[in-house]
Amino acid sequence: MRSPRAPLALLAVLALAACTSAPAQTPAAQGGAAQVDTRVEPLSPALDITDPRGTRITLPQAPARVVCLTGLCDDALTELGLKPAGTSNAALLVHPALLGQEGRAVPVVPGSFGSEDVEAIAGLRPDLVIGLSGVHDQLRQALAKFNAPLWTVDPRDWKDSVGYLRALGSLTGRVKEATDAETRFRAKLASAVKASRDKGNDRKTVLLMYGSADSIGVDTTDSLVGKLLGTLYTYPWTAKGTNAETASTFSVEEILAKRPDVVFVYSLLFGTDKKLSEQLAANPVWAQIPAVKSGRVHEVAPKPWGSGRGTRSLSLIIDESQSLLSTTP
């Protein structure tokens, strides 16, 4: 991020922003670009399934005790009317969109994300452990010693989230619960796309950001939530290359250049109690962003917005984003 003490650079950025019209939109950035298919295919119980990413899962019996290491698992189990045997996502599970206070009774798996305590997981006697692809794969061999099969999921868009819900519904025999939840979600998203078009919200440029003032992360169109927001609003935040460490990191100047009308922020507080929008309040470039000038910067709950990944969390994002866009500052 450029220093606010560099007046020449600041003047150049502000002049460019003042003279630049709204950025040209590619099809991928247009809000509500595609119709939402509300059809729901029949679903049957099965102990041998293939998930949305092509991974085949075979279990000897329907899993009764599932340990969740990723938010999609907690979310999907809640949709199916089940509780995890253990979770590493306690803050998400107790959110009102999932189990609320009932979630406090679920044992918490110790350890950091991707390095959870394997013996603690084994002590929960799981029939199935669900983690995130690329993060929890290294636990597979250690869990196998305790006869705890690991299924790693990789949701890249809302259709994947629905597909994983259906797969878990088949494995657990909760097929009616799965298809009912899918029906609700598809109908909600279809209705939201129509409402966004009818109200003209699909022409508003929206941003979802996180991190700290020194390193601002953006949910790009490569992310699950970025893609979801792109079905509802104008969302021109494409990844900056393929380097995972820099592809989704944006400076305040880069954000200003795209002139977002509405900004959603989920603050990840490490060593500070100041939310990200508060950390940026004194930055003169940040102050020139249309959403900041009009009071349309909204702090949102980090867990469902940042790590929920399932249909309950995505439904909350749809509802809250629509409500906040309809709110007059």
Short mmCIF file of C-alpha atoms in Angstrom, two decimals, residues 103-249:
data_model
loop_
_atom_site.label_atom_id
_atom_site.label_comp_id
_atom_site.label_asym_id
_atom_site.label_seq_id
_atom_site.Cartn_x
_atom_site.Cartn_y
_atom_site.Cartn_z
CA GLY A 103 -23.47 -25.82 18.89
CA ARG A 104 -21.68 -25.19 22.19
CA ALA A 105 -22.27 -28.82 23.16
CA VAL A 106 -20.19 -30.08 20.22
CA PRO A 107 -16.61 -31.01 21.21
CA VAL A 108 -13.94 -28.71 19.75
CA VAL A 109 -10.96 -30.28 17.97
CA PRO A 110 -7.74 -28.65 19.24
CA GLY A 111 -4.95 -27.47 16.98
CA SER A 112 -4.54 -24.87 14.24
CA PHE A 113 -6.26 -25.04 10.86
CA GLY A 114 -4.55 -27.77 8.86
CA SER A 115 -2.65 -29.04 11.89
CA GLU A 116 -5.47 -30.36 14.06
CA ASP A 117 -4.65 -32.85 16.81
CA VAL A 118 -5.04 -36.27 15.16
CA GLU A 119 -5.24 -38.17 18.46
CA ALA A 120 -8.00 -35.83 19.63
CA ILE A 121 -9.88 -36.49 16.40
CA ALA A 122 -9.45 -40.24 16.86
CA GLY A 123 -10.74 -39.92 20.43
CA LEU A 124 -14.06 -38.73 19.02
CA ARG A 125 -14.46 -42.13 17.27
CA PRO A 126 -15.41 -40.70 13.87
CA ASP A 127 -16.89 -42.76 11.05
CA LEU A 128 -15.81 -39.97 8.70
CA VAL A 129 -13.61 -36.88 8.91
CA ILE A 130 -14.23 -34.05 6.45
CA GLY A 131 -11.49 -31.51 5.74
CA LEU A 132 -10.49 -28.99 3.09
CA SER A 133 -8.54 -30.08 0.03
CA GLY A 134 -5.00 -28.69 -0.03
CA VAL A 135 -5.10 -28.08 3.72
CA HIS A 136 -5.97 -31.36 5.44
CA ASP A 137 -4.70 -33.96 2.96
CA GLN A 138 -1.52 -34.46 5.01
CA LEU A 139 -3.64 -35.81 7.89
CA ARG A 140 -4.91 -38.74 5.84
CA GLN A 141 -2.15 -41.22 6.66
CA ALA A 142 -2.20 -40.46 10.38
CA LEU A 143 -6.01 -40.73 10.54
CA ALA A 144 -5.92 -44.04 8.67
CA LYS A 145 -4.03 -45.55 11.62
CA PHE A 146 -7.17 -44.93 13.68
CA ASN A 147 -9.50 -46.24 10.95
CA ALA A 148 -10.86 -42.72 10.46
CA PRO A 149 -11.40 -42.11 6.71
CA LEU A 150 -10.69 -38.56 5.53
CA TRP A 151 -12.75 -36.88 2.80
CA THR A 152 -11.30 -33.57 1.59
CA VAL A 153 -13.69 -31.22 -0.17
CA ASP A 154 -12.93 -28.41 -2.61
CA PRO A 155 -15.96 -26.16 -3.24
CA ARG A 156 -15.23 -23.60 -5.96
CA ASP A 157 -18.74 -22.27 -6.57
CA TRP A 158 -22.25 -22.59 -5.15
CA LYS A 159 -23.01 -25.56 -7.40
CA ASP A 160 -20.12 -27.43 -5.77
CA SER A 161 -21.53 -26.58 -2.34
CA VAL A 162 -24.87 -28.04 -3.40
CA GLY A 163 -23.10 -31.09 -4.83
CA TYR A 164 -21.27 -31.77 -1.57
CA LEU A 165 -24.54 -31.39 0.35
CA ARG A 166 -26.13 -33.97 -1.93
CA ALA A 167 -23.15 -36.34 -1.56
CA LEU A 168 -23.24 -36.13 2.24
CA GLY A 169 -27.01 -36.57 2.13
CA SER A 170 -26.54 -39.80 0.19
CA LEU A 171 -23.86 -41.10 2.54
CA THR A 172 -25.89 -40.37 5.68
CA GLY A 173 -29.21 -41.47 4.18
CA ARG A 174 -30.63 -37.96 4.68
CA VAL A 175 -31.75 -37.63 1.07
CA LYS A 176 -35.02 -35.78 1.74
CA GLU A 177 -33.28 -33.27 3.98
CA ALA A 178 -30.61 -32.75 1.31
CA THR A 179 -33.02 -32.20 -1.57
CA ASP A 180 -35.27 -29.98 0.55
CA ALA A 181 -32.27 -27.81 1.44
CA GLU A 182 -31.16 -27.72 -2.19
CA THR A 183 -34.66 -26.70 -3.28
CA ARG A 184 -34.69 -23.84 -0.77
CA PHE A 185 -31.27 -22.60 -1.79
CA ARG A 186 -31.88 -22.69 -5.54
CA ALA A 187 -35.19 -20.87 -5.09
CA LYS A 188 -33.55 -18.25 -2.84
CA LEU A 189 -30.74 -17.59 -5.30
CA ALA A 190 -33.10 -17.42 -8.30
CA SER A 191 -35.32 -14.97 -6.43
CA ALA A 192 -32.33 -12.88 -5.38
CA VAL A 193 -31.00 -12.67 -8.96
CA LYS A 194 -34.41 -11.44 -10.16
CA ALA A 195 -34.72 -8.93 -7.32
CA SER A 196 -31.22 -7.63 -8.00
CA ARG A 197 -32.09 -7.03 -11.65
CA ASP A 198 -35.47 -5.49 -10.86
CA LYS A 199 -33.92 -3.03 -8.38
CA GLY A 200 -30.89 -2.24 -10.53
CA ASN A 201 -28.53 -3.65 -7.92
CA ASP A 202 -26.89 -5.84 -10.56
CA ARG A 203 -25.34 -2.63 -11.93
CA LYS A 204 -23.77 -1.70 -8.59
CA THR A 205 -20.11 -2.52 -8.12
CA VAL A 206 -19.65 -4.56 -4.94
CA LEU A 207 -16.47 -5.59 -3.11
CA LEU A 208 -15.86 -8.19 -0.39
CA MET A 209 -12.56 -7.67 1.42
CA TYR A 210 -10.74 -8.88 4.53
CA GLY A 211 -7.32 -8.84 6.21
CA SER A 212 -5.51 -5.82 7.61
CA ALA A 213 -4.65 -2.30 6.47
CA ASP A 214 -1.17 -3.53 5.54
CA SER A 215 -2.44 -6.50 3.53
CA ILE A 216 -5.94 -6.20 2.13
CA GLY A 217 -7.37 -9.44 0.80
CA VAL A 218 -10.21 -9.53 -1.72
CA ASP A 219 -12.56 -12.40 -2.47
CA THR A 220 -11.88 -12.51 -6.20
CA THR A 221 -14.01 -14.11 -8.92
CA ASP A 222 -11.89 -17.23 -8.39
CA SER A 223 -13.40 -17.66 -4.92
CA LEU A 224 -16.69 -19.29 -4.02
CA VAL A 225 -18.20 -16.19 -2.42
CA GLY A 226 -16.79 -13.88 -5.09
CA LYS A 227 -18.53 -15.95 -7.75
CA LEU A 228 -21.76 -15.93 -5.76
CA LEU A 229 -21.69 -12.14 -5.44
CA GLY A 230 -20.96 -11.96 -9.16
CA THR A 231 -24.31 -13.61 -9.91
CA LEU A 232 -26.09 -10.81 -8.04
CA TYR A 233 -24.04 -7.66 -8.55
CA THR A 234 -21.23 -6.20 -10.67
CA TYR A 235 -18.11 -7.86 -9.28
CA PRO A 236 -14.97 -6.95 -11.29
CA TRP A 237 -12.40 -8.37 -8.86
CA THR A 238 -10.40 -10.90 -10.87
CA ALA A 239 -7.34 -12.60 -9.40
CA LYS A 240 -4.03 -10.87 -10.06
CA GLY A 241 -2.11 -13.78 -11.56
CA THR A 242 -1.67 -17.28 -10.17
CA ASN A 243 0.58 -16.67 -7.16
CA ALA A 244 -1.59 -17.70 -4.21
CA GLU A 245 0.10 -15.18 -1.89
CA THR A 246 -0.47 -12.14 -4.10
CA ALA A 247 -3.35 -12.99 -6.45
CA SER A 248 -6.01 -11.69 -4.07
CA THR A 249 -4.06 -8.89 -2.36
#
